[in-house]
Amino acid sequence: MKKTLLSLALALLSSLSMSAKDYPDKLVVTVNGLSTQQNATISVDKNDDGTYNFNLKNFMLKAGEQTMSIGNITLNNLKAAKSNKGDVVTFNDSIKIENGDDPTITWVGPSLPKIPLKLKLLVNEEKLYTLIDIDMQKTLGQTIHVTFGDNYQLPNSGFEDYRTEQITKLDDSYKQITVNVEEPLNWHSFASATGDFVQAANALSDPHTYSSDVVRSGATGKKSLLLTSASVFGIVANGTITTGRMQAGAMTADDTKNCAFLSTDSTSTDSHGDPFYALMDGTPDSLAVWVKFKQQTPVAEHPYATISAAITDGTYYQDPQDKDYTNVVATAKNAQIASNNFEWQRIVVPFKYTGNDVKAKAMLVTISTNADPGQGSAADNLYVDDISLIYNVDKPAVTINGHAVTLDKDEISTTATDPAAAVVAATTANKGSFAAVSELSSSADQRKLQLLYCSDDLQTIKTYTLVINKGAETGISQIKTATNNDSKVYDLNGREVKTMHHGNVYILNGKKVLK
């Protein structure tokens, strides 16, 4: 008996430990438009009824050397909607922040009144993605936006943060000197490149990347990236930046050994300790970026700057390609970025999906002062700022037992002969979104569901309530085409009839007939 009780207790403890999961990842906190990054762990417990408990422990706000200790954000019994990407949870209410775990710290949260908090999260066994918006304007004069586990946008997409790489180059008297080069965090150019010719390229060329204070009108950040080309013995070296790693592998500019590449299997890191790849969980519809471009000396045959992107499964891939790659999910490219009088312009490039049966895991983005290798002129300038991935929610739709229901208002009512057994399918029409469904209530006479149509990055969620009442099944889209052995007849409401009457229209063998 004791052994049996002990076994039951161990089994219970095991099941509890499996239902509670800690997710360590990077937490990006944006306060009044300024962002900081920290490592954090969020705990998510799934209850037996399918609801979730959420706990962000020891939440802190950081600005430079200053830190404000806020406390624990705990939310219990959150209802979830199910999707093919995981469970989606939303919350919008005022909460009380609790003390953090360290009793020696003075936690600010408990001294505050209840604060308005919006939460969106996508959780599965592999990953937790979380968005939190906190309105502290009345208490601290701050609006706070938190992202956790965000692989839906490119890191340092505003080009605000930089690291220093060192290269050895030749001065005017051909003496070796050490030069500091600024490269944006999580982006890479020739100062952090690899390849047989990288030392020679750096020794004979000026740096290609600079932190700039030139920003577009309306920008929230304070910096942009300046890319410049250079001349090496009369040959133009394009200014290029990538989320992967640059390789200088050949003397000829258009040789594919000169490329940008990524591989998530690589353990190499830059001087800041970041890998030479950008992880990507989303399938965006398009890419947008702000640029300001000028050719120092106009070249009519090669007038354009360029941006290209490829979403891959994380295995090796390079741009330009040296072969046909089957590990590509989607590509986007604009090789005709014109000067536009050296004015800021927003470029939007749609992604084209390949149809390859691979899962998105990484993204290689490459931006260059010229669309053609080794072309343009020396000292061409390309400013780059605020690159973003766009996820739309296109054509949300729902069917019940194959019959389309019009989503024309927030709450939609329809009928089915057996509401509890009705097959509900919610869909969207584009790659950058998905649908999630949660069961609100169910009985023999009525079933109520919530439909969530979500952009991959959860920035947009369209919500509908679907009520299925017991009643006659309707909709001719439910009818299967009749065969010689299936001579069923339906009226235009989709109801099967046994007898046709003169003057009415029916569906027979998939065709309208007049009796």
Coordinates of C-alpha atoms in Angstrom, one line a residue:
M1 CA 0.0 0.0 0.0
K2 CA 2.8 2.4 0.9
K3 CA 4.6 1.6 -2.3
T4 CA 1.4 2.3 -4.3
L5 CA 0.9 5.6 -2.5
L6 CA 4.6 6.5 -3.1
S7 CA 4.3 5.6 -6.8
L8 CA 1.2 7.8 -7.1
A9 CA 2.9 10.7 -5.4
L10 CA 6.0 10.4 -7.6
A11 CA 3.8 10.3 -10.7
L12 CA 1.9 13.4 -9.5
L13 CA 5.1 15.3 -8.9
S14 CA 6.4 14.2 -12.3
S15 CA 3.3 15.4 -14.0
L16 CA 3.4 18.7 -12.2
S17 CA 7.1 19.3 -13.1
M18 CA 6.3 18.6 -16.8
S19 CA 3.3 21.0 -16.8
A20 CA 5.4 23.9 -15.4
K21 CA 8.0 25.2 -17.8
D22 CA 10.7 27.9 -17.5
Y23 CA 11.6 29.7 -20.7
P24 CA 15.0 31.6 -20.6
D25 CA 15.4 34.2 -23.4
K26 CA 16.2 37.8 -24.1
L27 CA 13.9 40.4 -22.7
V28 CA 13.8 43.7 -24.6
V29 CA 12.3 46.6 -22.6
T30 CA 11.4 49.8 -24.4
V31 CA 10.6 52.8 -22.2
N32 CA 9.3 55.9 -24.0
G33 CA 11.0 54.7 -27.2
L34 CA 14.4 53.8 -25.8
S35 CA 15.3 50.1 -25.6
T36 CA 17.5 48.0 -23.3
Q37 CA 18.1 44.3 -23.4
Q38 CA 18.5 41.8 -20.5
N39 CA 18.4 38.1 -19.9
A40 CA 15.2 36.8 -18.2
T41 CA 13.2 33.7 -17.5
I42 CA 9.4 33.5 -17.7
S43 CA 7.6 30.6 -16.1
V44 CA 4.4 29.3 -17.7
D45 CA 2.3 26.6 -16.1
K46 CA -0.5 24.9 -18.0
N47 CA -3.4 23.9 -15.8
D48 CA -5.6 20.8 -16.2
D49 CA -8.4 22.8 -17.7
G50 CA -6.1 24.2 -20.4
T51 CA -5.6 27.6 -18.8
Y52 CA -2.2 29.1 -18.1
N53 CA -0.4 30.7 -15.2
F54 CA 2.1 33.4 -16.2
N55 CA 5.0 34.6 -14.1
L56 CA 7.6 37.2 -15.1
K57 CA 9.9 37.3 -12.0
N58 CA 12.0 40.2 -10.8
F59 CA 11.1 42.6 -13.6
M60 CA 13.5 45.6 -13.8
L61 CA 13.7 48.7 -15.9
K62 CA 17.2 49.7 -17.0
A63 CA 18.5 52.9 -18.5
G64 CA 22.2 53.2 -18.8
E65 CA 23.7 52.6 -15.3
Q66 CA 20.4 53.1 -13.6
T67 CA 18.0 50.3 -12.6
M68 CA 14.5 50.5 -11.2
S69 CA 13.4 47.2 -9.6
I70 CA 9.7 46.7 -10.4
G71 CA 8.8 43.2 -9.1
N72 CA 6.9 40.1 -10.2
I73 CA 4.2 40.1 -12.8
T74 CA 1.9 37.2 -12.1
L75 CA -1.3 36.3 -14.0
N76 CA -3.3 33.1 -13.3
N77 CA -6.0 31.1 -15.1
L78 CA -5.5 32.7 -18.5
K79 CA -7.7 31.2 -21.2
A80 CA -5.9 30.0 -24.3
A81 CA -6.9 29.6 -28.0
K82 CA -5.4 26.7 -29.9
S83 CA -3.6 27.0 -33.2
N84 CA -1.2 24.9 -35.3
K85 CA 1.6 27.1 -34.0
G86 CA 0.8 26.8 -30.3
D87 CA -1.5 28.2 -27.7
V88 CA -2.4 31.9 -27.9
V89 CA -3.2 33.9 -24.7
T90 CA -4.4 37.4 -24.5
F91 CA -5.0 39.6 -21.4
N92 CA -6.1 43.2 -21.0
D93 CA -6.8 44.4 -17.5
S94 CA -5.3 46.2 -14.5
I95 CA -3.1 44.2 -12.1
K96 CA -1.2 44.7 -8.9
I97 CA 2.6 44.0 -9.2
E98 CA 4.1 41.9 -6.4
N99 CA 7.4 42.0 -4.6
G100 CA 10.3 40.3 -6.4
D101 CA 12.1 37.3 -4.9
D102 CA 15.1 39.2 -3.3
P103 CA 14.0 40.6 0.0
T104 CA 17.0 42.9 0.2
I105 CA 15.8 44.9 -2.8
T106 CA 13.2 47.7 -2.6
W107 CA 10.6 46.7 -5.2
V108 CA 8.7 49.7 -6.6
G109 CA 5.7 47.7 -8.0
P110 CA 3.9 46.9 -4.8
S111 CA 3.8 50.6 -3.9
L112 CA 2.0 51.5 -7.1
P113 CA -1.7 51.3 -7.6
K114 CA -3.1 48.8 -10.1
I115 CA -1.6 49.4 -13.5
P116 CA -3.2 48.7 -16.9
L117 CA -1.4 45.8 -18.6
K118 CA -1.9 44.1 -22.0
L119 CA -0.4 40.7 -22.6
K120 CA -0.1 38.6 -25.7
L121 CA 1.7 35.3 -25.8
L122 CA 2.3 32.3 -28.1
V123 CA 3.5 29.2 -26.2
N124 CA 4.5 25.7 -27.4
E125 CA 6.9 23.1 -26.2
E126 CA 9.9 24.8 -27.9
K127 CA 9.3 28.5 -27.5
L128 CA 7.6 31.2 -25.6
Y129 CA 6.9 34.5 -27.4
T130 CA 5.5 37.4 -25.3
L131 CA 4.4 41.0 -25.8
I132 CA 3.6 43.2 -22.8
D133 CA 2.4 46.8 -22.8
I134 CA 2.3 48.7 -19.5
D135 CA 0.8 52.1 -19.2
M136 CA 2.6 54.0 -16.3
Q137 CA 2.0 57.5 -17.6
K138 CA -0.1 58.5 -14.6
T139 CA 2.3 57.0 -12.0
L140 CA 5.9 57.1 -13.5
G141 CA 5.3 59.1 -16.7
Q142 CA 6.3 56.1 -18.8
T143 CA 4.9 53.8 -21.4
I144 CA 6.6 50.4 -21.3
H145 CA 6.7 47.8 -24.1
V146 CA 8.3 44.4 -23.4
T147 CA 9.1 41.7 -25.9
F148 CA 10.4 38.3 -24.9
G149 CA 11.7 35.6 -27.3
D150 CA 11.2 37.9 -30.3
N151 CA 12.4 36.1 -33.4
Y152 CA 9.9 37.9 -35.6
Q153 CA 11.9 41.1 -36.1
L154 CA 15.6 41.5 -36.9
P155 CA 17.7 42.4 -33.9
N156 CA 19.0 46.0 -33.7
S157 CA 16.6 46.8 -36.6
G158 CA 16.9 50.6 -35.8
F159 CA 20.8 50.5 -36.1
E160 CA 21.0 52.2 -32.7
D161 CA 23.7 50.0 -31.1
Y162 CA 27.3 49.5 -32.3
R163 CA 30.4 47.5 -31.4
T164 CA 34.0 48.2 -32.3
E165 CA 36.0 45.9 -34.6
Q166 CA 39.7 46.4 -35.3
I167 CA 41.3 46.0 -38.6
T168 CA 44.9 46.5 -39.8
K169 CA 45.2 48.7 -42.9
L170 CA 47.9 50.6 -44.7
D171 CA 48.2 54.4 -44.4
D172 CA 49.3 56.7 -47.2
S173 CA 52.9 55.8 -46.6
Y174 CA 52.0 52.1 -46.6
K175 CA 52.7 51.7 -42.9
Q176 CA 50.5 49.3 -41.0
I177 CA 48.1 50.9 -38.6
T178 CA 45.2 49.7 -36.4
V179 CA 41.9 51.2 -37.2
N180 CA 38.7 50.9 -35.1
V181 CA 35.6 50.2 -37.2
E182 CA 32.0 50.6 -36.0
E183 CA 29.6 47.8 -37.0
P184 CA 26.0 47.6 -35.8
L185 CA 25.3 45.0 -33.2
N186 CA 24.0 41.8 -34.9
W187 CA 25.1 43.0 -38.3
H188 CA 28.4 42.4 -40.0
S189 CA 30.6 43.9 -42.8
F190 CA 34.2 43.5 -43.9
A191 CA 35.7 44.3 -40.5
S192 CA 34.4 41.0 -39.1
A193 CA 34.6 39.1 -42.4
T194 CA 36.3 35.8 -43.1
G195 CA 38.1 34.5 -46.3
D196 CA 41.5 34.3 -47.9
F197 CA 41.4 37.9 -49.1
V198 CA 39.8 39.7 -46.1
Q199 CA 43.1 41.0 -44.7
A200 CA 44.1 42.4 -48.1
A201 CA 40.7 43.9 -48.6
N202 CA 40.8 45.7 -45.2
A203 CA 44.4 46.8 -45.6
L204 CA 43.8 48.5 -48.9
S205 CA 40.3 49.9 -48.2
D206 CA 38.7 52.5 -45.9
P207 CA 36.1 51.2 -43.5
H208 CA 32.6 50.6 -45.0
T209 CA 30.4 51.1 -41.9
Y210 CA 29.8 54.1 -39.7
S211 CA 27.4 55.1 -36.9
S212 CA 25.5 58.1 -38.1
D213 CA 23.4 60.8 -36.5
V214 CA 21.5 61.4 -39.8
V215 CA 18.0 60.0 -39.3
R216 CA 14.7 60.3 -41.2
S217 CA 11.9 62.6 -40.1
G218 CA 9.7 60.9 -37.6
A219 CA 12.3 58.4 -36.4
T220 CA 12.1 57.4 -32.8
G221 CA 15.8 56.4 -32.7
K222 CA 18.8 58.7 -32.7
K223 CA 21.1 56.9 -35.1
S224 CA 21.3 55.2 -38.5
L225 CA 23.9 53.2 -40.4
L226 CA 26.1 54.8 -43.0
L227 CA 27.5 52.4 -45.7
T228 CA 30.2 53.6 -48.0
S229 CA 32.0 52.1 -50.9
A230 CA 35.8 52.5 -51.5
S231 CA 38.3 52.2 -54.2
V232 CA 41.0 49.5 -54.1
F233 CA 43.6 50.0 -57.0
G234 CA 40.8 51.5 -59.1
I235 CA 38.3 48.7 -58.4
V236 CA 35.2 49.6 -56.4
A237 CA 34.6 47.7 -53.2
N238 CA 30.9 48.0 -52.4
G239 CA 29.8 48.9 -48.9
T240 CA 27.9 45.9 -47.7
I241 CA 26.2 44.9 -44.4
T242 CA 24.6 41.5 -43.6
T243 CA 22.9 39.6 -40.7
G244 CA 25.2 36.7 -41.7
R245 CA 28.9 36.9 -42.3
M246 CA 30.9 38.5 -45.2
Q247 CA 33.4 36.3 -47.0
A248 CA 36.2 37.7 -49.1
G249 CA 37.2 34.6 -51.0
A250 CA 38.4 35.8 -54.4
M251 CA 40.1 38.6 -56.2
T252 CA 37.3 39.0 -58.8
A253 CA 34.4 41.0 -57.4
D254 CA 31.6 39.0 -59.0
D255 CA 33.0 35.6 -57.9
T256 CA 30.5 33.8 -55.7
K257 CA 33.3 33.1 -53.2
N258 CA 32.7 36.8 -52.3
C259 CA 29.4 36.6 -50.5
A260 CA 27.3 36.9 -47.4
F261 CA 26.5 33.6 -45.7
L262 CA 24.9 32.1 -42.7
S263 CA 24.8 28.7 -40.9
T264 CA 23.2 28.2 -37.5
D265 CA 25.6 25.3 -37.0
S266 CA 28.5 27.8 -36.8
T267 CA 29.9 28.5 -33.4
S268 CA 31.8 31.6 -34.5
T269 CA 31.0 34.9 -32.9
D270 CA 31.9 38.6 -33.4
S271 CA 33.7 40.8 -31.0
H272 CA 30.5 41.4 -29.0
G273 CA 29.9 37.6 -28.7
D274 CA 26.9 37.5 -31.1
P275 CA 26.6 34.8 -33.8
F276 CA 26.8 35.4 -37.5
Y277 CA 23.1 34.7 -38.1
A278 CA 19.7 36.0 -37.2
L279 CA 17.1 33.6 -35.9
M280 CA 13.6 33.8 -37.5
D281 CA 10.4 32.1 -36.4
G282 CA 8.0 34.1 -38.6
T283 CA 6.9 34.0 -42.2
P284 CA 6.6 37.7 -43.0
D285 CA 4.7 39.1 -46.0
S286 CA 7.2 41.8 -46.8
L287 CA 10.2 43.7 -45.6
A288 CA 10.4 47.5 -45.2
V289 CA 13.4 49.7 -44.7
W290 CA 14.3 53.4 -44.8
V291 CA 17.2 54.4 -47.0
K292 CA 19.0 57.5 -48.3
F293 CA 21.3 56.9 -51.2
K294 CA 23.7 58.9 -53.3
Q295 CA 26.3 57.9 -55.9
Q296 CA 29.3 60.1 -55.5
T297 CA 29.9 59.9 -59.3
P298 CA 26.8 58.8 -61.2
V299 CA 27.3 55.5 -63.1
A300 CA 24.5 55.2 -65.7
E301 CA 25.0 51.4 -66.2
H302 CA 25.0 50.6 -62.5
P303 CA 22.9 53.3 -60.7
Y304 CA 21.2 51.2 -58.0
A305 CA 21.7 50.2 -54.4
T306 CA 20.2 46.9 -53.3
I307 CA 18.6 44.9 -50.5
S308 CA 18.0 41.2 -50.5
A309 CA 16.7 38.7 -47.9
A310 CA 16.3 35.0 -47.6
I311 CA 14.4 33.0 -44.9
T312 CA 16.0 29.5 -44.6
D313 CA 16.0 26.5 -42.3
G314 CA 19.2 27.6 -40.8
T315 CA 21.6 25.3 -42.7
Y316 CA 24.3 26.9 -44.9
Y317 CA 23.1 29.4 -47.4
Q318 CA 24.9 32.2 -49.2
D319 CA 24.1 35.3 -51.3
P320 CA 24.9 35.4 -54.1
Q321 CA 24.1 31.7 -54.5
D322 CA 26.8 29.3 -55.8
K323 CA 24.2 26.6 -56.5
D324 CA 20.5 25.8 -56.2
Y325 CA 19.5 25.8 -52.5
T326 CA 16.5 23.7 -51.4
N327 CA 16.6 25.0 -47.8
V328 CA 15.0 28.4 -48.6
V329 CA 11.5 29.2 -47.3
A330 CA 11.2 32.6 -49.0
T331 CA 13.2 35.4 -50.7
A332 CA 12.8 39.2 -51.1
K333 CA 14.9 41.5 -53.2
N334 CA 15.0 45.0 -54.6
A335 CA 17.9 45.7 -56.8
Q336 CA 16.7 49.0 -58.1
I337 CA 17.0 51.4 -55.2
A338 CA 17.6 54.8 -56.9
S339 CA 19.1 57.9 -55.5
N340 CA 15.8 59.9 -55.4
N341 CA 17.7 63.1 -55.0
F342 CA 19.4 61.8 -51.9
E343 CA 16.1 62.0 -50.0
W344 CA 14.9 59.4 -47.4
Q345 CA 12.6 56.8 -48.9
R346 CA 10.8 53.8 -47.5
I347 CA 11.4 50.7 -49.5
V348 CA 8.9 47.8 -49.2
V349 CA 9.8 44.4 -50.7
P350 CA 7.4 41.5 -50.8
F351 CA 8.5 38.0 -49.9
K352 CA 8.1 35.2 -52.5
Y353 CA 7.6 31.8 -51.0
T354 CA 9.3 28.9 -52.6
G355 CA 7.0 26.0 -51.6
N356 CA 9.9 24.1 -50.2
D357 CA 8.9 21.8 -47.3
V358 CA 11.2 23.4 -44.7
K359 CA 10.7 25.3 -41.5
A360 CA 11.7 28.9 -41.1
K361 CA 14.6 29.2 -38.6
A362 CA 17.0 32.0 -39.8
M363 CA 17.1 35.0 -42.1
L364 CA 20.0 36.4 -44.2
V365 CA 19.6 40.0 -45.1
T366 CA 22.2 41.8 -47.3
I367 CA 22.3 45.5 -48.1
S368 CA 24.8 47.0 -50.5
T369 CA 25.7 50.3 -52.1
N370 CA 25.4 48.7 -55.5
A371 CA 23.3 46.0 -57.0
D372 CA 26.2 44.8 -59.1
P373 CA 29.4 43.6 -57.4
G374 CA 32.4 45.9 -57.9
Q375 CA 30.3 48.6 -59.5
G376 CA 29.2 52.1 -58.7
S377 CA 31.8 54.7 -57.7
A378 CA 34.2 55.2 -54.7
A379 CA 32.6 57.0 -51.7
D380 CA 29.0 56.2 -52.6
N381 CA 26.8 56.8 -49.5
L382 CA 23.9 54.6 -48.4
Y383 CA 22.2 55.5 -45.1
V384 CA 20.0 52.7 -43.7
D385 CA 17.5 52.9 -40.8
D386 CA 14.5 51.2 -39.3
I387 CA 14.2 47.9 -41.1
S388 CA 11.1 45.9 -40.2
L389 CA 9.3 42.8 -41.2
I390 CA 5.6 43.2 -42.0
Y391 CA 3.0 40.6 -41.0
N392 CA -0.6 41.1 -42.2
V393 CA -3.9 39.4 -41.4
D394 CA -5.4 38.8 -44.8
K395 CA -9.0 37.5 -45.4
P396 CA -9.9 35.9 -42.1
A397 CA -12.4 33.1 -42.8
V398 CA -14.3 30.4 -41.0
T399 CA -16.3 27.4 -42.1
I400 CA -18.6 25.1 -40.2
N401 CA -18.8 21.6 -41.6
G402 CA -17.4 23.1 -44.8
H403 CA -19.9 25.9 -45.0
A404 CA -18.5 29.4 -45.1
V405 CA -19.7 31.9 -42.5
T406 CA -19.4 35.6 -43.1
L407 CA -17.4 37.5 -40.6
D408 CA -19.2 40.8 -40.9
K409 CA -19.5 41.7 -37.2
D410 CA -17.8 41.0 -33.8
E411 CA -20.4 38.3 -32.9
I412 CA -21.7 35.9 -35.6
S413 CA -24.6 33.5 -35.1
T414 CA -25.3 30.5 -37.3
T415 CA -26.9 27.0 -37.0
A416 CA -25.9 23.4 -37.2
T417 CA -27.9 20.2 -36.6
D418 CA -25.4 19.2 -33.9
P419 CA -23.5 22.2 -32.6
A420 CA -21.2 20.2 -30.3
A421 CA -20.0 18.0 -33.1
A422 CA -19.7 20.8 -35.8
V423 CA -16.3 21.0 -37.4
V424 CA -15.1 24.6 -37.2
A425 CA -12.1 25.6 -39.4
A426 CA -10.6 29.1 -39.1
T427 CA -8.1 30.2 -41.7
T428 CA -6.3 33.2 -43.1
A429 CA -5.1 33.8 -46.7
N430 CA -1.5 34.9 -46.2
K431 CA 1.8 33.4 -44.9
G432 CA 2.3 36.1 -42.2
S433 CA -0.8 35.2 -40.1
F434 CA -2.6 32.2 -38.5
A435 CA -5.9 31.5 -36.8
A436 CA -6.5 30.2 -33.3
V437 CA -9.8 28.9 -31.8
S438 CA -10.9 28.7 -28.1
E439 CA -14.0 27.0 -26.8
L440 CA -16.0 29.3 -24.6
S441 CA -19.0 27.0 -23.9
S442 CA -20.8 24.0 -25.4
S443 CA -24.1 22.3 -24.9
A444 CA -26.5 20.2 -27.0
D445 CA -28.3 23.4 -28.1
Q446 CA -25.6 26.0 -28.4
R447 CA -21.8 26.2 -28.8
K448 CA -19.8 29.4 -28.4
L449 CA -16.3 29.9 -29.6
Q450 CA -13.7 32.7 -29.8
L451 CA -11.8 33.1 -33.1
L452 CA -8.5 34.9 -33.0
Y453 CA -6.8 35.9 -36.3
C454 CA -3.2 36.7 -35.5
S455 CA -0.3 38.2 -37.3
D456 CA 2.8 36.0 -36.7
D457 CA 4.3 38.7 -34.5
L458 CA 1.0 39.1 -32.5
Q459 CA 1.0 42.8 -33.2
T460 CA -2.4 42.4 -34.8
I461 CA -5.1 40.2 -33.5
K462 CA -8.7 40.3 -34.9
T463 CA -11.2 38.7 -32.5
Y464 CA -14.7 37.3 -33.3
T465 CA -17.2 35.4 -31.2
L466 CA -18.9 32.6 -33.1
V467 CA -22.3 31.2 -31.8
I468 CA -23.5 28.0 -33.2
N469 CA -27.2 27.3 -32.4
K470 CA -29.0 24.1 -33.0
G471 CA -30.9 24.2 -36.2
A472 CA -31.1 23.1 -39.8
E473 CA -27.8 22.7 -41.6
T474 CA -27.5 25.4 -44.3
G475 CA -25.1 26.2 -47.1
I476 CA -24.7 24.5 -50.5
S477 CA -20.9 24.5 -50.0
Q478 CA -21.6 21.4 -47.8
I479 CA -22.9 19.3 -50.7
K480 CA -20.7 16.7 -52.2
T481 CA -20.9 16.3 -56.0
A482 CA -23.3 13.4 -56.7
T483 CA -22.2 10.4 -58.7
N484 CA -24.2 7.7 -60.6
N485 CA -24.5 5.9 -57.3
D486 CA -25.3 9.0 -55.3
S487 CA -28.4 10.8 -56.6
K488 CA -29.1 13.0 -53.6
V489 CA -31.0 16.2 -54.2
Y490 CA -30.6 19.5 -52.3
D491 CA -32.5 22.8 -52.4
L492 CA -30.6 26.1 -52.6
N493 CA -30.3 26.3 -48.9
G494 CA -28.3 23.1 -48.9
R495 CA -31.0 20.9 -47.4
E496 CA -31.5 17.4 -48.7
V497 CA -35.0 16.9 -50.2
K498 CA -36.8 13.7 -51.1
T499 CA -39.3 15.1 -53.6
M500 CA -38.8 17.9 -56.2
H501 CA -41.7 20.2 -56.8
H502 CA -42.5 22.1 -60.0
G503 CA -41.1 25.7 -60.2
N504 CA -38.3 25.2 -57.7
V505 CA -34.5 25.1 -58.3
Y506 CA -32.5 22.2 -56.9
I507 CA -28.9 20.9 -56.8
L508 CA -28.5 17.5 -58.6
N509 CA -25.2 15.9 -59.4
G510 CA -23.5 19.2 -58.5
K511 CA -25.6 21.2 -61.0
K512 CA -28.6 23.5 -60.7
V513 CA -31.7 22.1 -62.3
L514 CA -35.2 23.5 -62.6
K515 CA -38.2 21.3 -61.9

